[in-house]
Amino acid sequence: MITKKCLINEIQYLIDEYIESLSSPFDSFLEEHILASTFYKIQEGFIIVGYFAIHNNDLLTQFYISRAYQMSSQRMFSQVLDSYSVNSLFVPTCDELFISLAVDKDFTINKQAYFFQDNLAGIVESNLSNDESFRAANLEDLIQIQQTCGDFLDQYERRIANGELFTYYRDSVMLGIGIVEKSNMIKGLASIGMFTNEAYRKQGIGRFIIIQLRKWCKEQGVMPVSGCWYYNEASKRTLESAGMVTKTRLLNIQVN
């Protein structure tokens, strides 16, 4: 087996194969780690049979072998782990090959996050009152977004310019923001999320924002997904109450 560093566009056809093999999609948190990784192609002689990706020199974010060569996947996986300084793995449970190879190793498994999908059961209308507004953010909102959300996100100005942020106001009070990040890896997919003003939590604001973002995604013809830290029960309840369901987990697996 030979491994060679490569650009992501050199193995795009393999990434497309990988995405097609998934049982469910993943959100922008994992995607950002994948796209910030260094990619390597795996060769048997002159034939490219798969690829892997390592984030920050120690986190394995991708490992994929084409179906015709998967009889050698255990050997190749072991060789990658032996040859690179991998300390941990980000493995979504929708990736059957990757999770199976990790389980073979009896590594320490930690639960990192939930990944959610739209329940496809229709969107319950949640109407605005006369003194409320929900709309795409503009630069006039920037200072108030920064004051309300602090370091919850980065690059607020860029996100506003890209149409990723939405604001929810009651009169001049910002109740919260919505976030939409279109996937760069999975066509027709967008990650949605929200942040609620701390002074107005436990009032259904987060639920309202997610419902509005689901509605926006439907109008745009994209499928919404979302995620939250595995131990954030409040976020999990909010997403579920707004029509999102989870059957997929992100695992943070430690190499022993």
Coordinates of C-alpha atoms in Angstrom, one line a residue:
M1 CA 0.0 0.0 0.0
I2 CA 1.2 3.5 -0.9
T3 CA -0.2 6.7 0.5
K4 CA 0.4 10.1 -1.1
K5 CA -0.7 13.6 0.0
C6 CA -3.1 15.1 -2.5
L7 CA -5.6 17.9 -3.1
I8 CA -9.2 17.3 -2.4
N9 CA -10.2 17.8 -6.0
E10 CA -7.9 15.0 -7.1
I11 CA -10.1 12.5 -5.2
Q12 CA -13.5 14.2 -5.7
Y13 CA -14.9 11.1 -7.4
L14 CA -14.0 9.1 -4.3
I15 CA -15.6 11.6 -2.0
D16 CA -18.7 11.4 -4.1
E17 CA -18.6 7.6 -3.7
Y18 CA -18.1 8.0 0.1
I19 CA -21.1 10.4 0.4
E20 CA -23.3 8.0 -1.6
S21 CA -22.4 5.2 0.8
L22 CA -23.6 7.1 3.9
S23 CA -26.9 6.1 5.5
S24 CA -27.6 9.7 6.6
P25 CA -25.9 13.1 6.2
F26 CA -23.7 14.9 8.7
D27 CA -23.7 18.6 9.7
S28 CA -21.3 21.5 9.2
F29 CA -19.3 20.8 12.4
L30 CA -17.9 17.6 11.0
E31 CA -17.7 19.0 7.5
E32 CA -15.6 21.9 8.6
H33 CA -13.1 19.5 10.3
I34 CA -13.0 17.3 7.1
L35 CA -12.4 20.3 4.8
A36 CA -9.7 21.6 7.0
S37 CA -7.9 18.3 6.9
T38 CA -4.9 17.2 4.9
F39 CA -6.0 14.6 2.3
Y40 CA -4.1 11.5 1.2
K41 CA -4.9 9.0 -1.5
I42 CA -4.3 5.3 -1.0
Q43 CA -2.8 3.2 -3.8
E44 CA -2.2 -0.4 -4.5
G45 CA 0.5 -0.2 -7.1
F46 CA -0.7 2.4 -9.6
I47 CA -4.4 2.0 -8.7
I48 CA -6.1 4.6 -6.4
V49 CA -8.3 2.5 -4.1
G50 CA -9.3 5.0 -1.4
Y51 CA -8.4 8.0 0.6
F52 CA -8.1 9.4 4.2
A53 CA -7.9 12.8 5.8
I54 CA -6.1 14.0 9.0
H55 CA -7.0 17.2 10.8
N56 CA -4.3 19.1 12.6
N57 CA -1.9 16.2 12.3
D58 CA -3.6 14.0 14.8
L59 CA -7.4 13.6 14.2
L60 CA -8.5 11.2 11.5
T61 CA -11.7 12.6 9.9
Q62 CA -12.0 10.4 6.9
F63 CA -11.1 6.9 5.9
Y64 CA -12.7 5.4 2.7
I65 CA -11.9 2.4 0.5
S66 CA -13.8 1.8 -2.7
R67 CA -16.1 -1.2 -2.5
A68 CA -14.1 -3.4 -4.9
Y69 CA -11.1 -3.2 -2.6
Q70 CA -12.8 -3.3 0.8
M71 CA -11.5 -6.8 1.5
S72 CA -8.2 -5.1 2.2
S73 CA -9.7 -2.2 4.3
Q74 CA -8.7 -3.7 7.7
R75 CA -5.0 -4.0 6.6
M76 CA -5.0 -0.5 5.1
F77 CA -6.6 1.0 8.1
S78 CA -4.0 -0.5 10.4
Q79 CA -1.2 0.7 8.1
V80 CA -2.5 4.3 8.2
L81 CA -2.7 4.2 12.0
D82 CA 0.8 2.8 12.2
S83 CA 2.3 5.3 9.7
Y84 CA 0.7 8.6 10.9
S85 CA 0.5 10.1 14.4
V86 CA -3.2 9.7 14.8
N87 CA -4.5 10.1 18.4
S88 CA -8.2 10.2 17.7
L89 CA -10.9 9.7 15.1
F90 CA -14.1 11.6 14.3
V91 CA -16.5 8.9 13.2
P92 CA -20.2 9.4 12.3
T93 CA -22.3 6.4 12.9
C94 CA -23.8 6.8 9.4
D95 CA -20.4 5.7 8.0
E96 CA -20.6 1.9 8.3
L97 CA -17.1 1.2 7.0
F98 CA -15.3 3.7 9.2
I99 CA -17.1 2.8 12.4
S100 CA -16.7 -0.9 11.8
L101 CA -12.9 -0.6 11.3
A102 CA -12.7 1.5 14.5
V103 CA -14.7 -1.0 16.5
D104 CA -12.4 -3.7 15.3
K105 CA -9.6 -2.0 17.2
D106 CA -11.3 -1.9 20.6
F107 CA -10.5 1.8 20.9
T108 CA -12.1 4.1 23.6
I109 CA -15.4 5.4 22.3
N110 CA -16.7 8.8 23.5
K111 CA -20.0 10.3 22.4
Q112 CA -19.4 13.7 20.8
A113 CA -22.6 14.9 19.1
Y114 CA -26.1 14.2 17.8
F115 CA -26.8 14.8 14.1
F116 CA -30.4 15.6 13.3
Q117 CA -32.5 15.5 10.1
D118 CA -35.9 17.0 9.3
N119 CA -38.8 14.7 10.3
L120 CA -40.5 15.3 7.0
A121 CA -43.8 15.4 8.9
G122 CA -44.8 18.9 7.8
I123 CA -44.0 22.2 9.4
V124 CA -46.2 23.5 12.2
E125 CA -47.0 27.1 11.7
S126 CA -45.6 29.4 14.4
N127 CA -46.8 33.0 13.7
L128 CA -45.2 36.2 14.5
S129 CA -46.9 38.7 16.7
N130 CA -47.4 42.3 15.5
D131 CA -44.3 43.5 17.3
E132 CA -42.0 40.7 16.1
S133 CA -39.9 40.2 13.0
F134 CA -37.8 37.3 11.6
R135 CA -35.7 38.1 8.6
A136 CA -32.3 37.8 7.0
A137 CA -29.6 39.7 8.9
N138 CA -28.0 42.8 7.4
L139 CA -24.9 44.8 8.4
E140 CA -27.1 47.2 10.5
D141 CA -27.6 44.2 12.8
L142 CA -23.9 43.5 13.2
I143 CA -23.2 45.3 16.5
Q144 CA -26.4 43.9 18.2
I145 CA -25.6 40.4 17.0
Q146 CA -22.1 40.6 18.4
Q147 CA -23.4 42.0 21.7
T148 CA -26.1 39.3 22.0
C149 CA -24.1 36.3 20.8
G150 CA -20.5 37.1 21.8
D151 CA -18.1 34.4 20.6
F152 CA -20.9 31.9 19.8
L153 CA -19.8 32.2 16.1
D154 CA -16.9 33.7 14.3
Q155 CA -16.8 36.1 11.3
Y156 CA -20.2 37.6 11.8
E157 CA -19.7 40.2 9.0
R158 CA -18.8 37.5 6.5
R159 CA -21.7 35.3 7.5
I160 CA -24.1 38.3 7.1
A161 CA -22.7 39.0 3.6
N162 CA -23.1 35.3 2.7
G163 CA -26.8 35.3 3.8
E164 CA -26.1 32.8 6.6
L165 CA -27.6 34.7 9.5
F166 CA -31.2 35.5 10.4
T167 CA -32.5 37.8 13.2
Y168 CA -35.5 37.5 15.4
Y169 CA -36.6 40.7 17.0
R170 CA -39.4 41.8 19.4
D171 CA -39.6 45.6 18.8
S172 CA -35.9 46.6 19.1
V173 CA -34.9 43.7 21.3
M174 CA -32.9 40.9 19.5
L175 CA -34.4 37.6 20.9
G176 CA -32.0 35.4 18.9
I177 CA -30.4 34.5 15.6
G178 CA -30.7 31.7 13.2
I179 CA -27.8 30.2 11.2
V180 CA -27.9 28.4 7.9
E181 CA -24.7 27.0 6.4
K182 CA -25.0 25.3 3.0
S183 CA -22.9 22.2 2.7
N184 CA -19.8 22.3 0.4
M185 CA -19.7 18.5 0.4
I186 CA -23.3 17.2 0.1
K187 CA -25.4 18.8 -2.6
G188 CA -28.8 20.2 -1.5
L189 CA -28.0 20.1 2.2
A190 CA -27.8 22.9 4.8
S191 CA -27.0 22.9 8.5
I192 CA -29.3 25.0 10.6
G193 CA -28.9 26.3 14.2
M194 CA -29.8 29.0 16.5
F195 CA -28.7 31.1 19.4
T196 CA -31.1 32.6 22.0
N197 CA -30.6 35.8 23.9
E198 CA -29.7 34.6 27.4
A199 CA -32.3 37.0 28.9
Y200 CA -35.1 35.3 26.9
R201 CA -34.4 31.6 27.2
K202 CA -37.0 28.9 28.0
Q203 CA -39.7 30.9 26.2
G204 CA -39.8 28.9 22.9
I205 CA -37.6 31.3 21.0
G206 CA -35.1 28.6 19.9
R207 CA -37.9 26.4 18.7
F208 CA -39.5 29.2 16.8
I209 CA -36.2 30.0 15.0
I210 CA -35.6 26.4 14.0
I211 CA -39.1 26.1 12.6
Q212 CA -38.5 29.3 10.6
L213 CA -35.2 27.9 9.2
R214 CA -36.9 24.6 8.3
K215 CA -39.5 26.6 6.4
W216 CA -36.8 28.7 4.7
C217 CA -34.9 25.5 3.6
K218 CA -38.1 24.0 2.2
E219 CA -38.6 27.2 0.1
Q220 CA -35.1 27.0 -1.1
G221 CA -35.3 23.4 -2.0
V222 CA -32.6 22.2 0.4
M223 CA -32.7 19.6 3.2
P224 CA -32.0 20.9 6.7
V225 CA -29.7 19.1 9.1
S226 CA -28.5 20.2 12.5
G227 CA -26.3 19.0 15.4
C228 CA -25.6 19.6 19.0
W229 CA -23.1 18.4 21.6
Y230 CA -24.1 15.0 22.9
Y231 CA -24.6 16.2 26.5
N232 CA -26.5 19.4 25.7
E233 CA -30.0 18.1 26.5
A234 CA -31.6 21.6 26.3
S235 CA -30.5 21.9 22.6
K236 CA -31.6 18.4 21.9
R237 CA -35.1 19.0 23.3
T238 CA -35.4 22.3 21.3
L239 CA -34.4 20.7 18.0
E240 CA -36.8 17.8 18.6
S241 CA -39.7 20.1 19.5
A242 CA -39.1 22.0 16.3
G243 CA -39.4 18.9 14.1
M244 CA -35.8 17.6 13.9
V245 CA -35.1 13.9 14.6
T246 CA -31.8 12.1 15.3
K247 CA -30.6 8.6 14.5
T248 CA -27.0 9.5 13.9
R249 CA -24.2 10.2 16.4
L250 CA -20.7 11.6 16.0
L251 CA -18.2 9.6 18.0
N252 CA -14.8 10.9 19.2
I253 CA -12.7 7.7 19.3
Q254 CA -9.4 7.7 21.2
V255 CA -6.6 5.6 19.9
N256 CA -5.3 3.4 22.7

